[in-house]
Each structure stands twice: as structure tokens, then as C-alpha cells.
mmCIF file of C-alpha atoms and ligand atoms in Angstrom:
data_model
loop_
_atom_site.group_PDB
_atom_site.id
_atom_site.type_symbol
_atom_site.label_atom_id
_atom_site.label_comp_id
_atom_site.label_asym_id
_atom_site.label_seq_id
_atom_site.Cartn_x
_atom_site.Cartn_y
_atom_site.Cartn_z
ATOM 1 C CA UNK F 21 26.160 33.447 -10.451
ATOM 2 C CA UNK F 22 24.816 30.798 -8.518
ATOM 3 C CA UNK F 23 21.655 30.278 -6.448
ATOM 4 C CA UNK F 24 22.081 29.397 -2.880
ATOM 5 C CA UNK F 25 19.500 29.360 -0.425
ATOM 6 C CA UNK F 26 19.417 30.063 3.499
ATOM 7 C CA UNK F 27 20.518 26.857 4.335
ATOM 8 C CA UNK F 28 23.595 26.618 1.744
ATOM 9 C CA UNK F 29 21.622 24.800 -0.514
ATOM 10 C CA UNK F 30 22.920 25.126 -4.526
ATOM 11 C CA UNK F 31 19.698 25.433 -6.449
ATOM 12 C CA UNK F 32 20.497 24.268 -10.399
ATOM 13 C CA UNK F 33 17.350 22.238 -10.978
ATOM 14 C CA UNK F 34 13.741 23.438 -11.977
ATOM 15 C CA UNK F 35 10.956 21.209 -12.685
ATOM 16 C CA UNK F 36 8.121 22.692 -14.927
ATOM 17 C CA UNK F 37 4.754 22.182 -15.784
ATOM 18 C CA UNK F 38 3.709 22.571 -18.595
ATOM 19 C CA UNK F 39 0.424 21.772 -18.374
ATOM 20 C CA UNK F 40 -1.732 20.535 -15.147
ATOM 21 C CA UNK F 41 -3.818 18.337 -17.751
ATOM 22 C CA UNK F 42 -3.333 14.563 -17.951
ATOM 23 C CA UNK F 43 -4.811 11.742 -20.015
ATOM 24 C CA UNK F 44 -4.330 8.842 -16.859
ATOM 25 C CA UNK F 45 -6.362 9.460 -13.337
ATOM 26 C CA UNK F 46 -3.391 7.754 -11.176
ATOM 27 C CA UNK F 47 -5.204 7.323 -7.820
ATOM 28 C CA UNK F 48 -2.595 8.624 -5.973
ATOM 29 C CA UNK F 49 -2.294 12.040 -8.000
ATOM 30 C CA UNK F 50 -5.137 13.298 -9.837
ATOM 31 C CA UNK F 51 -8.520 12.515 -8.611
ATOM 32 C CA UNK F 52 -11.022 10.717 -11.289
ATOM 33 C CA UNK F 53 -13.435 13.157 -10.637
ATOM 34 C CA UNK F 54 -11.751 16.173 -11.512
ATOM 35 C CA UNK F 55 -12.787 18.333 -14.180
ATOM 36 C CA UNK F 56 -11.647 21.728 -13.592
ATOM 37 C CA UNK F 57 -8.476 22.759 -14.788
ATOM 38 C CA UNK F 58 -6.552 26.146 -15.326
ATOM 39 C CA UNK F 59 -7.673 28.126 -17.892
ATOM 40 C CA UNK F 60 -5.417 28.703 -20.877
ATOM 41 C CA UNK F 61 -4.733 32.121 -20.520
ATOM 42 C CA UNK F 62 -3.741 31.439 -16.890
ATOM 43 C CA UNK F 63 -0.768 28.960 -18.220
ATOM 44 C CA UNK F 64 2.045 30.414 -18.948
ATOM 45 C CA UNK F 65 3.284 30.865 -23.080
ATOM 46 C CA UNK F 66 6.108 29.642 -24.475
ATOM 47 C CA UNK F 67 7.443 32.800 -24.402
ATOM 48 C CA UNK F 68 7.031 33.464 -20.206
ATOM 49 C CA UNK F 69 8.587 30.060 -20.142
ATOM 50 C CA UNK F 70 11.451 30.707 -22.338
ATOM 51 C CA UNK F 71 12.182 34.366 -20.592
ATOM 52 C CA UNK F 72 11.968 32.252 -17.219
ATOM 53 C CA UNK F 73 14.166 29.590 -17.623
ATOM 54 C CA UNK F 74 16.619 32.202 -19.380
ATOM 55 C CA UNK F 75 16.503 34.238 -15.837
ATOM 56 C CA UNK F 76 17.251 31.398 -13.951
ATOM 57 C CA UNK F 77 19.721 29.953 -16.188
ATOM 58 C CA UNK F 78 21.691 33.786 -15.777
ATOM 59 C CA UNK F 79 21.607 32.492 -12.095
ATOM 60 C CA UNK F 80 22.859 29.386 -12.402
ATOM 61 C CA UNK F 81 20.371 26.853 -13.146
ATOM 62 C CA UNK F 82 21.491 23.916 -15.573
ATOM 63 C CA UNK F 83 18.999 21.099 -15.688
ATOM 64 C CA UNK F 84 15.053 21.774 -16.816
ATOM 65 C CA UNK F 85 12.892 18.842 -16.114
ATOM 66 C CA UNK F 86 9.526 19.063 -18.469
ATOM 67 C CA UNK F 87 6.386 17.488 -16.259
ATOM 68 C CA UNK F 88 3.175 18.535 -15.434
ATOM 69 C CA UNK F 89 0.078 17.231 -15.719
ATOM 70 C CA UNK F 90 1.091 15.466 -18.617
ATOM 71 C CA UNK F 91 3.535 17.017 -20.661
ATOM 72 C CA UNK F 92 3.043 15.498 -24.014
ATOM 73 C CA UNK F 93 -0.407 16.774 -24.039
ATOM 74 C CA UNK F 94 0.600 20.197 -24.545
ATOM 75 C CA UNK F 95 0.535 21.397 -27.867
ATOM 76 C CA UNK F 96 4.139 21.670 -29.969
ATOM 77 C CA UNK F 97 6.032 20.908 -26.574
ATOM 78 C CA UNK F 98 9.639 20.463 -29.421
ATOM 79 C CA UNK F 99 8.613 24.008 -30.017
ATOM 80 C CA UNK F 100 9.247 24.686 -26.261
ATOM 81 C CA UNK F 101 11.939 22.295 -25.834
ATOM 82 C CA UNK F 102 13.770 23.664 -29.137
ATOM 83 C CA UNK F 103 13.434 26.890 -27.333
ATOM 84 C CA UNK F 104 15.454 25.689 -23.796
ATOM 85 C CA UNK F 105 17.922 23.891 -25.751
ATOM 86 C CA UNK F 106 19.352 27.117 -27.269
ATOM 87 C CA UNK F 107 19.218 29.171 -23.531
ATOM 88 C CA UNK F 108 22.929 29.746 -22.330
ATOM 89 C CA UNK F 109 23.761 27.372 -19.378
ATOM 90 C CA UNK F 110 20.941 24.739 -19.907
ATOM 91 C CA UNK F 111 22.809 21.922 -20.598
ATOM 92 C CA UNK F 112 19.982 19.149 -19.304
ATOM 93 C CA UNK F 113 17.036 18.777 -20.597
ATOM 94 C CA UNK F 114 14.925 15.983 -19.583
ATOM 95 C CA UNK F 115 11.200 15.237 -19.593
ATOM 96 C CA UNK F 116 8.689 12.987 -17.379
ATOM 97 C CA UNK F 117 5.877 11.341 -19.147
ATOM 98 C CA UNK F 118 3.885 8.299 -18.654
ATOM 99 C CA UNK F 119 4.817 7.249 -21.944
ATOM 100 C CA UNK F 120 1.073 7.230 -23.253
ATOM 101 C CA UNK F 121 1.697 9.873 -26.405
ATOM 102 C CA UNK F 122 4.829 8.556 -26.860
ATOM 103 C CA UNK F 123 4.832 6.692 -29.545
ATOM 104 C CA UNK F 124 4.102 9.007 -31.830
ATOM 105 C CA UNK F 125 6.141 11.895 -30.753
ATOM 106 C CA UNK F 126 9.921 9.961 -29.379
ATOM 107 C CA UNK F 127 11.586 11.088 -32.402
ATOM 108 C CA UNK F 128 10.350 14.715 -32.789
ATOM 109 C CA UNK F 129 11.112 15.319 -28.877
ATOM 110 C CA UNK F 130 14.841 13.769 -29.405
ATOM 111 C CA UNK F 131 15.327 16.175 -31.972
ATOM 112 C CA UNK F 132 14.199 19.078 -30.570
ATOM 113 C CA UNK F 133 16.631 18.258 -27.643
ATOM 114 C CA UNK F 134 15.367 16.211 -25.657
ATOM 115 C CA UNK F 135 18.135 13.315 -24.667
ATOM 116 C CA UNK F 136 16.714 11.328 -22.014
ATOM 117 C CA UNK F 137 13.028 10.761 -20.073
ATOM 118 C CA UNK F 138 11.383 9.568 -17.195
ATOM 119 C CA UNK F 139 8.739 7.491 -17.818
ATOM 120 C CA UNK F 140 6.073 6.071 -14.889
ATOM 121 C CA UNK F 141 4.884 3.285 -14.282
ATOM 122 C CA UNK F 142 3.627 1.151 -11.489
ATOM 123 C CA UNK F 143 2.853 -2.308 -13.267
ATOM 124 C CA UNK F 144 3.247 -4.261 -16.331
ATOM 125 C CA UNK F 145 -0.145 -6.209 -15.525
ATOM 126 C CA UNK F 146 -2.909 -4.513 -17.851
ATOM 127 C CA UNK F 147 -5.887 -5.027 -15.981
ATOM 128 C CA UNK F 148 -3.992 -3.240 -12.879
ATOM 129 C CA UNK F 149 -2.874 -0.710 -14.982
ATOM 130 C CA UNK F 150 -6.190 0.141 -15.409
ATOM 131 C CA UNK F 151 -7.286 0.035 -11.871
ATOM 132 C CA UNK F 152 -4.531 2.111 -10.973
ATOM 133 C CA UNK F 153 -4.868 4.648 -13.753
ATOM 134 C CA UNK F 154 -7.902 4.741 -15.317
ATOM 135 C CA UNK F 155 -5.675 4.135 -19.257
ATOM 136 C CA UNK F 156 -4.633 1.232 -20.938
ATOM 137 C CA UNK F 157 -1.012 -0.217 -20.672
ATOM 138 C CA UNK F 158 -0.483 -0.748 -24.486
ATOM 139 C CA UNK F 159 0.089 2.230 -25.649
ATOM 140 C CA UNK F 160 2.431 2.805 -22.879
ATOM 141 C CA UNK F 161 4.779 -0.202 -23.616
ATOM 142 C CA UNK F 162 4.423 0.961 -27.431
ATOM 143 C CA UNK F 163 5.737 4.457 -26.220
ATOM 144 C CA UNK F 164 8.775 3.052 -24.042
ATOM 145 C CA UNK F 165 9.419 1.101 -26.962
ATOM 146 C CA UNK F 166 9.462 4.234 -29.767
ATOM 147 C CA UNK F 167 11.616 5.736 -27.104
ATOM 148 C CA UNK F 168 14.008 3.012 -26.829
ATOM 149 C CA UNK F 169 14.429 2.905 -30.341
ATOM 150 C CA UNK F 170 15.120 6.537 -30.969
ATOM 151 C CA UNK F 171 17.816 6.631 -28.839
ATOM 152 C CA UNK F 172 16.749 8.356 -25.634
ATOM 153 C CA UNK F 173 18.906 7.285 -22.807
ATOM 154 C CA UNK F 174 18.791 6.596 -20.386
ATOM 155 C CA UNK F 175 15.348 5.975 -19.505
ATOM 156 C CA UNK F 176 14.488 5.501 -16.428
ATOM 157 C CA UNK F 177 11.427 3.849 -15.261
ATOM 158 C CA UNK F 178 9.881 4.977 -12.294
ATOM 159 C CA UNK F 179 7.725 2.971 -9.755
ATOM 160 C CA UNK F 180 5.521 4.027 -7.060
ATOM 161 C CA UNK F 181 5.656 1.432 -4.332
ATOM 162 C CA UNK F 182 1.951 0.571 -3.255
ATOM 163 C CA UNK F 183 1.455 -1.992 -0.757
ATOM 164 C CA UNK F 184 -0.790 -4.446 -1.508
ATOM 165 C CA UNK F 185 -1.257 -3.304 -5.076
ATOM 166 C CA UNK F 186 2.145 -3.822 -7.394
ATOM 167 C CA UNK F 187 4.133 -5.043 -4.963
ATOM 168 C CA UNK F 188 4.128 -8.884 -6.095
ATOM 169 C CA UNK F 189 5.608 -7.011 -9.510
ATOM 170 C CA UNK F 190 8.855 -5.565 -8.640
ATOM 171 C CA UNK F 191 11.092 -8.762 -9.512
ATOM 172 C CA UNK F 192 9.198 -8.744 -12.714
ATOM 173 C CA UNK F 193 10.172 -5.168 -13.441
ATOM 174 C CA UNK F 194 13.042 -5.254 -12.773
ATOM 175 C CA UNK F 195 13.564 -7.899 -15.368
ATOM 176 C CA UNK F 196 11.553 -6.289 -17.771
ATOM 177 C CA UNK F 197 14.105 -3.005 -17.041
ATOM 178 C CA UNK F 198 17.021 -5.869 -17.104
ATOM 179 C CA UNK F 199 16.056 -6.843 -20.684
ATOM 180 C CA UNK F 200 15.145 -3.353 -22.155
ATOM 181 C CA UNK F 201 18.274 -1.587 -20.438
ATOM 182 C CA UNK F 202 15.897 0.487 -18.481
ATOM 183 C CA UNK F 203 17.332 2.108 -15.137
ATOM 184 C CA UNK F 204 14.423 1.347 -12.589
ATOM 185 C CA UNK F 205 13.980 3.582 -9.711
ATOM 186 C CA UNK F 206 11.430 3.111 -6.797
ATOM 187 C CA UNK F 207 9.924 5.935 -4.963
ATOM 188 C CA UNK F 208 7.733 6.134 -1.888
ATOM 189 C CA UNK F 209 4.304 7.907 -1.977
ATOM 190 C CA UNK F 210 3.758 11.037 -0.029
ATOM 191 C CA UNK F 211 0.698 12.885 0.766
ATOM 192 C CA UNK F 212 0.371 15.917 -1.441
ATOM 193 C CA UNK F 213 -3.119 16.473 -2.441
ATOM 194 C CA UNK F 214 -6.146 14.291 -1.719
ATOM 195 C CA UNK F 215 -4.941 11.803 -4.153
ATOM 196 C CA UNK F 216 -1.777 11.440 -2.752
ATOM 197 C CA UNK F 217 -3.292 11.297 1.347
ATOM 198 C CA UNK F 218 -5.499 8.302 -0.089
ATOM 199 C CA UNK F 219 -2.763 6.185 -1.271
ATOM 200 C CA UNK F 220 -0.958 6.360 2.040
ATOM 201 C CA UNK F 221 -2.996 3.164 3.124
ATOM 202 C CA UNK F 222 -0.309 1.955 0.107
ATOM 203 C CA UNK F 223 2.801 3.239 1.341
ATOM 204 C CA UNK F 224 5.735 0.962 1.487
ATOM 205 C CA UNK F 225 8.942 2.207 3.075
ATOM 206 C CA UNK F 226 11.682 1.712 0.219
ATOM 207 C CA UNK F 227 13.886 -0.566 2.408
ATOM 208 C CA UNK F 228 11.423 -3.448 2.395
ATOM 209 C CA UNK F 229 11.606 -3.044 -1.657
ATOM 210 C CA UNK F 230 15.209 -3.750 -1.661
ATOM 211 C CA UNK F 231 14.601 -6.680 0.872
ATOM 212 C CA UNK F 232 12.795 -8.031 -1.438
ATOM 213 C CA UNK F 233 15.112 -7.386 -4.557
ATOM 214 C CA UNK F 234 17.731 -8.504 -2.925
ATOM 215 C CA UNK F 235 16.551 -11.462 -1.778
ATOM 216 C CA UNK F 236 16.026 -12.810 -5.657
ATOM 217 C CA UNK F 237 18.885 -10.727 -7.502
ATOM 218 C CA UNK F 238 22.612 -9.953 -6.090
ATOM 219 C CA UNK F 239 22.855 -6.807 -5.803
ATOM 220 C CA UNK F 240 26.214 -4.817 -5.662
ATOM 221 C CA UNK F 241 26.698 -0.878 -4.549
ATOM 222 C CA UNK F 242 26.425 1.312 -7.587
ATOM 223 C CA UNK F 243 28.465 4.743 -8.273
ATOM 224 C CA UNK F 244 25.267 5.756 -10.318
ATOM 225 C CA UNK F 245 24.310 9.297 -8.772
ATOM 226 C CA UNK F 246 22.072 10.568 -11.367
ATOM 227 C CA UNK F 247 22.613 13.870 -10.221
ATOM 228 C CA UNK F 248 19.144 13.392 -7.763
ATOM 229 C CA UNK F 249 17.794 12.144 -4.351
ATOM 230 C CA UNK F 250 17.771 8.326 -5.695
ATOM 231 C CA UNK F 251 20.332 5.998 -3.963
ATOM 232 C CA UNK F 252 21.234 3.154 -6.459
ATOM 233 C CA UNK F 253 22.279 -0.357 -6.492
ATOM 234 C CA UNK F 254 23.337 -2.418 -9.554
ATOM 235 C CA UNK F 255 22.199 -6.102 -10.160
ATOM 236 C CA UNK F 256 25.713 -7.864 -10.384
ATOM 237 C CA UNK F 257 27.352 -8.944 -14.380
ATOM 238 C CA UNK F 258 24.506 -6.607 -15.230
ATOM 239 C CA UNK F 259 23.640 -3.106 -16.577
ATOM 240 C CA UNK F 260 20.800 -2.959 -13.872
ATOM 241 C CA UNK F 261 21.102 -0.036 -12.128
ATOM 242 C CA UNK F 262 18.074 0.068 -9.327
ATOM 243 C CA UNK F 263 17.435 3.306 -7.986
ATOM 244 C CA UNK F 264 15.139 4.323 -4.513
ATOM 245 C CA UNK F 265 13.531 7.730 -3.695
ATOM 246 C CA UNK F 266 12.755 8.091 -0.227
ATOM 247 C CA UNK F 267 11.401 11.042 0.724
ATOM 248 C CA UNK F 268 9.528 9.758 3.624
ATOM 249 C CA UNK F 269 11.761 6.703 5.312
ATOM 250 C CA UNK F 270 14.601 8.678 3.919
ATOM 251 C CA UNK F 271 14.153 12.129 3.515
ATOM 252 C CA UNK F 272 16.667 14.078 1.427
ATOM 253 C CA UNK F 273 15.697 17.684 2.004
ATOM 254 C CA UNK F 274 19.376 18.778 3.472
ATOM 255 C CA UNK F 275 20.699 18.275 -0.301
ATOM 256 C CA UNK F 276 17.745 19.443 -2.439
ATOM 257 C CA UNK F 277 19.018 21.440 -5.622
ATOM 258 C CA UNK F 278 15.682 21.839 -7.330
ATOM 259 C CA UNK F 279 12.355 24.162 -7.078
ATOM 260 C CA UNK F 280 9.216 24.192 -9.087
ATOM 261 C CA UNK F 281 7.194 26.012 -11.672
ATOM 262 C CA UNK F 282 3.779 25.317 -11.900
ATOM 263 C CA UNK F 283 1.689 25.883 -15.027
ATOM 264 C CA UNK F 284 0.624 29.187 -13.964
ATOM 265 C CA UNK F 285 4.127 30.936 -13.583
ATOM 266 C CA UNK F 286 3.603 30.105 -9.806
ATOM 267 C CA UNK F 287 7.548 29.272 -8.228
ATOM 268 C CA UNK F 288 7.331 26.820 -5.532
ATOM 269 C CA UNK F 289 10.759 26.411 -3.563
ATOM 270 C CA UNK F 290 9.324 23.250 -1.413
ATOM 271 C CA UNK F 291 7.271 20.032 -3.336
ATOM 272 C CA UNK F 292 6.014 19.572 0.550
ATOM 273 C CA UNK F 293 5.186 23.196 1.574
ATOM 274 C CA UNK F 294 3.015 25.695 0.648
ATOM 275 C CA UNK F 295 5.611 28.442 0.399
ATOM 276 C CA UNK F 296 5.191 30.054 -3.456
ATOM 277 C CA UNK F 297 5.538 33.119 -5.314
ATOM 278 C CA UNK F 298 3.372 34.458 -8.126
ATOM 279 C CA UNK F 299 5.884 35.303 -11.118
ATOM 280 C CA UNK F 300 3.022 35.052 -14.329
ATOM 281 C CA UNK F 301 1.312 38.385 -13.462
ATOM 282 C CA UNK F 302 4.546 40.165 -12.984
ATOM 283 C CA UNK F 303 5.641 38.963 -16.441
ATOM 284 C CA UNK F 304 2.497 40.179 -18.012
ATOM 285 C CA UNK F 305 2.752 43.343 -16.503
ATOM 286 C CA UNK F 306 6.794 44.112 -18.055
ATOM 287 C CA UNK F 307 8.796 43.561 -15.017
ATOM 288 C CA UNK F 308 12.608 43.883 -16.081
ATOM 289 C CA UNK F 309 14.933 40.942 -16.205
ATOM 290 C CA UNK F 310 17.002 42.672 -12.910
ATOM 291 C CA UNK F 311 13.753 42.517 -10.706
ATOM 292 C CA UNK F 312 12.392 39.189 -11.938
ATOM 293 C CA UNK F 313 15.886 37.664 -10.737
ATOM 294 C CA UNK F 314 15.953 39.659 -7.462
ATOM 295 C CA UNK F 315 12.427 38.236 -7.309
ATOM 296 C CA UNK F 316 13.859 34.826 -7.951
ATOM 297 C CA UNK F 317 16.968 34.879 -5.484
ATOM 298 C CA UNK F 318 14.289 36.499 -2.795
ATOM 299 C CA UNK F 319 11.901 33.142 -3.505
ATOM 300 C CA UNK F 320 14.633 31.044 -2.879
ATOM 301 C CA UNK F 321 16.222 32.143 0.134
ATOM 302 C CA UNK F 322 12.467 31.598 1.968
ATOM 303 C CA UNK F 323 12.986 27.965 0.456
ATOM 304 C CA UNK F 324 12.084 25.512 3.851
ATOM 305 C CA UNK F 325 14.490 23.580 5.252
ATOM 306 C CA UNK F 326 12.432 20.291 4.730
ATOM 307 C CA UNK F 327 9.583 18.812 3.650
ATOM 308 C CA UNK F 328 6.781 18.090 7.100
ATOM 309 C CA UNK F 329 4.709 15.134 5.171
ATOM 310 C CA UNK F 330 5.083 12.720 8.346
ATOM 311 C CA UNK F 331 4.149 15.620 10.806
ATOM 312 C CA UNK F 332 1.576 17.470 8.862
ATOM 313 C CA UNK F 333 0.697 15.201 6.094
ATOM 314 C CA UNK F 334 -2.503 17.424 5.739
ATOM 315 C CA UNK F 335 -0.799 20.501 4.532
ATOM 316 C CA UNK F 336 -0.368 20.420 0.773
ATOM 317 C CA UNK F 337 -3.275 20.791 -0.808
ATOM 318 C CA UNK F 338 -2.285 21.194 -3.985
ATOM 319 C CA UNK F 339 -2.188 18.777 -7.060
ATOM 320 C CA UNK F 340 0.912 17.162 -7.800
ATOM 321 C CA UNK F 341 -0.269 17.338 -11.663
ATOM 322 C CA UNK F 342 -0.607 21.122 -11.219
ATOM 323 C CA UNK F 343 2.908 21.504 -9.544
ATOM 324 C CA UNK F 344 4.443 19.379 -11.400
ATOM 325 C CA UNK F 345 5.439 15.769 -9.968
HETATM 326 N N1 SAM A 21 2.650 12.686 -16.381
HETATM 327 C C1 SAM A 21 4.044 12.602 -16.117
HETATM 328 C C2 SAM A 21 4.409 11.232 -15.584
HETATM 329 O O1 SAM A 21 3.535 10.372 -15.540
HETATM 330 O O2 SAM A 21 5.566 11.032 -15.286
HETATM 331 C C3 SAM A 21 4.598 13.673 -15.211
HETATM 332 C C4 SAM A 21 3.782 14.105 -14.044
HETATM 333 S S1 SAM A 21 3.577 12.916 -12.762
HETATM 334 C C5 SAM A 21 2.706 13.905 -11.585
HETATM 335 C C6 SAM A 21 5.225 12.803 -12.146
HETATM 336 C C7 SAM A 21 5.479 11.773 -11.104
HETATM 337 O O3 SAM A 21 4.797 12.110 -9.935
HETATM 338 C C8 SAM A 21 5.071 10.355 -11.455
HETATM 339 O O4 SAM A 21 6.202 9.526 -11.432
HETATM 340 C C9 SAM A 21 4.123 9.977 -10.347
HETATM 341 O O5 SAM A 21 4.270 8.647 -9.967
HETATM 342 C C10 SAM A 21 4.551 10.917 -9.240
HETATM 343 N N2 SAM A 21 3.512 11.112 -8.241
HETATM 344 C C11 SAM A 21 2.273 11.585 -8.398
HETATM 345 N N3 SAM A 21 1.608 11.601 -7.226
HETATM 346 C C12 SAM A 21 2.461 11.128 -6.300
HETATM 347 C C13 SAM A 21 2.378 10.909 -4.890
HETATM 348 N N4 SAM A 21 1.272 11.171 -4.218
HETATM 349 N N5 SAM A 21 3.473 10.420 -4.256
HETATM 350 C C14 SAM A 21 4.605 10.165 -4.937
HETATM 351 N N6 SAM A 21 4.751 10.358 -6.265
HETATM 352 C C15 SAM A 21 3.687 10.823 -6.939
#
């Protein structure tokens, strides 16, 4: 079976939080102030999650993304992850992290499945680091490290652009990626929640970024597709591969393949729209495994054509943490 939406879209991606908790305040995400949470009973169990992903794996999904929030803060996450592996039809199973609990739990995650990450982050300056997020950079670079040497790859890097704020960094990044054989990808900010309206003052169309690059490296067209909206480029004689994600200068919405699961079983066809459909309650309640994917396919075909951050900026209101980024 295969999921295709009202605009002939395949859907075979689904990024899930698994928890709308995070240990780092990013500016541009999850406001310092914020306190409140959703409760634990509201999140869904291993067990919803499990049934989930099976149901949309029956329709054709392939590739689970673990995010959140944070997802290394959730409690026995290789439990979960040892769970996915075994579903039919998942055959990628990657995880976004800012690296922060990483060094600890690298090896456990590879061996519950887990083959390559995405890890963020914006600067390799500490004191910036903690401007911008509120941690400390250490145990970051200790986690990319413990990552590195179990084995994950790739890992890819990813960089929010921020005028005036890391963007005297990106050559050094990118040589920090160059010596670590880290794929670094670029990606423009957009305006979901408050955090993410505040940092437009910070956005910097991707295009200037590669300007730059290329004004200090040679850079050569890449067949890297990465199976996602980044376009890459590879530094020449080099394993570089430099990858942008442009969903404002650029936007990418006529080949999206992916929708979203929040933490509370909530399915979210559009990151930039408030379109959603409540799935937890239904779960709880013993809907069968026909209706849930009916429910599913249903979702999906009222999945918007695009994205409206440049016209209505305003509209999502929702966390990216609690969505899952
Ligand atoms: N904690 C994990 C991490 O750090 O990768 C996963 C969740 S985080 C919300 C996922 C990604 O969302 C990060 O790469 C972050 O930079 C990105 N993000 C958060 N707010 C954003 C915004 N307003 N615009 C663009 N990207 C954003």
C-alpha cells in the first residue's frame, strides 16, 4: 500500500516526538521561560507508539525519525527503538539529538538500531553556545565524539543560520565537519512558535551561506540526496558533503514525503499549518487497526499543499519541541 496525498505526494516519512521536554532553551525553539509541559499520561506509551508506526508502516511508511523535545531524555528510548527496528517495512531509523546525553548512551542506541543521527548545532564557540542555548558545549562535542566512535554514520550536523550570531563560524564548521567526516547541512529559520518568530530578526537566506562557503572552499555539485529537502554540494578531493534546507528562500513543499507525530498521539500532516488529527484518545479507547488506518489515509489526504510562513508567519503557534523539529 502506499500513502499518497491530494496532491500526489508519496508519504514514507514520520517524524516523532517522543517527548516535548528538552535539557537546552535554543532561543529560536523553546522559550527559557517555559515550564509547563504535557503531562505523562498525555504522551503516548511505547506501546501506542509501536501500534502506530506498525499502522503506518502497513501503509507504506519506511523511515521513522526519533525527535522531540529532546529525545534522549526519555526514559529507555533503545527500548522504543528496539521496538521499530523489528516493525515490517521500517527499514530507517534515525534520531535527532543535540548530542548533550550522548555520550553516555551512543553505543546502547546503535545497538538497539539506531544507525545514523542528526545532531544540532549552531556554533563551536562555548560562550555562544551558551547564549544561544542556555547548556554548555562540552558535553556536546563529548557526545558527537562517543557517536563517532561507535560507528553511527553518517552524522550529520545541522546548523541554523542566524545572522549576526554564528555566521562568522560557518568556514570553521565546516572544517571541523571536514576533519571529523561529519556531513554539514544548513537550514534557514522559520517562524513556528514564539521562539521561532523571535529569531527571524536572524534569518539568513541559505544562498548567502554558500556565497560565503564558496568563496573560501571549491565547491563541486554533489549526487548526495539524502533522501530529504537538503540540496548538497561537496568540497572538492574531499568527503565534505554540505547540505542546505530552505524552506523559506527555497521552499520544498511540492516534494514533501513526511508528516508528524507529536508527543501526544497528535498527527500533523503540515510542520507550517495547523491542520492535525487527534489519534491518542482513539487508541485508548480500542479503535481497530482498519479504522486507525482509514483514519490515517483520511489525515493525509487534508495534508496542505505548502507551508504559508512568509504570508502568515503568525499562524503556528505551536512548539517546535512539542511537534517535533
Ligand atoms: N533536540 C533535538 C535536536 O536538538 O536536534 C531534536 C528536536 S529540535 C526541535 C530539531 C531541530 O529543530 C533542530 O535542528 C533545531 O535547530 C530545529 N529548530 C527548532 N526551532 C527551529 C526554528 N524556529 N526554525 C528552524 N529550525 C528550528
Amino acid at each position: 500500500m502506499e500513502l499518497i496525498d491530494s496532491f500526489d505526494r508519496k508519504i514514507e516519512y514520520v517524524r516523532l516526538s517522543v517527548t516535548d521536554r528538552c535539557n537546552l532553551r535554543c532561543f529560536y525553539c523553546l522559550p527559557r521561560g517555559k515550564r509547563s509541559f504535557q503531562p505523562r499520561e498525555d504522551c503516548l506509551s511505547y506501546e501506542e507508539i509501536e501500534r502506530l508506526i506498525a499502522a503506518f508502516a502497513e501503509l507504506g511508511v519506511s523511515r521513522v525519525r526519533l525527535t522531540g523535545g529532546e529525545p534522549l531524555l526519555r526514559k529507555d528510548l533503545p527500548v522504543l527503538i528496539r521496538k521499530l527496528d523489528r516493525i515490517p517495512g521500517i527499514t530507517d531509523l534515525s534520531l535527532s539529538t543535540n548530542a548533550a546525553l550522548l555520550k553516555d548512551t551512543a553505543v546502547s542506541l546503535r545497538d538497539a538500531g539506531v544507525r545514523r543521527i542528526n545532531v544540532s548545532l549552531d556554533t563551536l564557540s562555548p560562550g555562544k553556545f551558551t547564549r544561544i542555548t542556555g547548556g554548555q558545549l562540552g558535553p556536546v562535542l563529548d557526545g558527537l565524539m562517543a557517536a563517532k566512535a561507535a560507528g553511527l554514520s553518517p552524522i550529520k550536523l545541522n546548523v541554523l543560520a542566524l545572522r549576526g550570531i554564528n555566521d562568522d563560524e560557518f568556514e570553521d564548521i565546516a572544517l571541523f565537519c571536514l576533519e571529523h567526516g561529519f556531513t554539514l547541512r544548513f537550514i534557514e529559520t522559520m517562524p513556528v512558535g514564539s521562539g521561532g518568530r523571535k529569531a527571524a530578526e536572524h534569518y539568513l537566506d541559505l544562498r548567502e551561506v554558500e556565497d560565503l562557503l564558496a568563496a573560501r572552499f571549491d565547491l563541486v555539485s554533489s549526487d548526495m540526496t539524502g533522501g530529504g529537502p537538503a540540496r548538497y554540494v561537496r568540497v572538492r578531493d574531499s568527503n565534505l558533503h554540505i547540505g542546505f534546507i530552505t524552506p523559506i528562500s527555497r521552499h520544498f513543499c511540492a516534494n514533501c514525503n513526511r508528516v508528524r507525530l507529536s508527543v501526544d498521539g497528535t498527527l500533523y500532516p503540515c510542520l507550517g499549518q495547523e491542520h492535525h488529527h487527534p489519534l491518542r484518545q482513539l487508541l485508548r479507547e480500542g479503535i481497530s487497526d482498519a479504522t486507525l488506518k482509514n483514519i490515517i489515509v483520511e489525515t493525509i489526504q487534508r495534508k496542505p499543499q505548502k507551508h504559508e510562513f512568509r504570508e502568515k508567519p503568525w499562524q503556528v503557534i505551536r512548539f517546535m519541541s512539542a511537534t517535533g523539529g
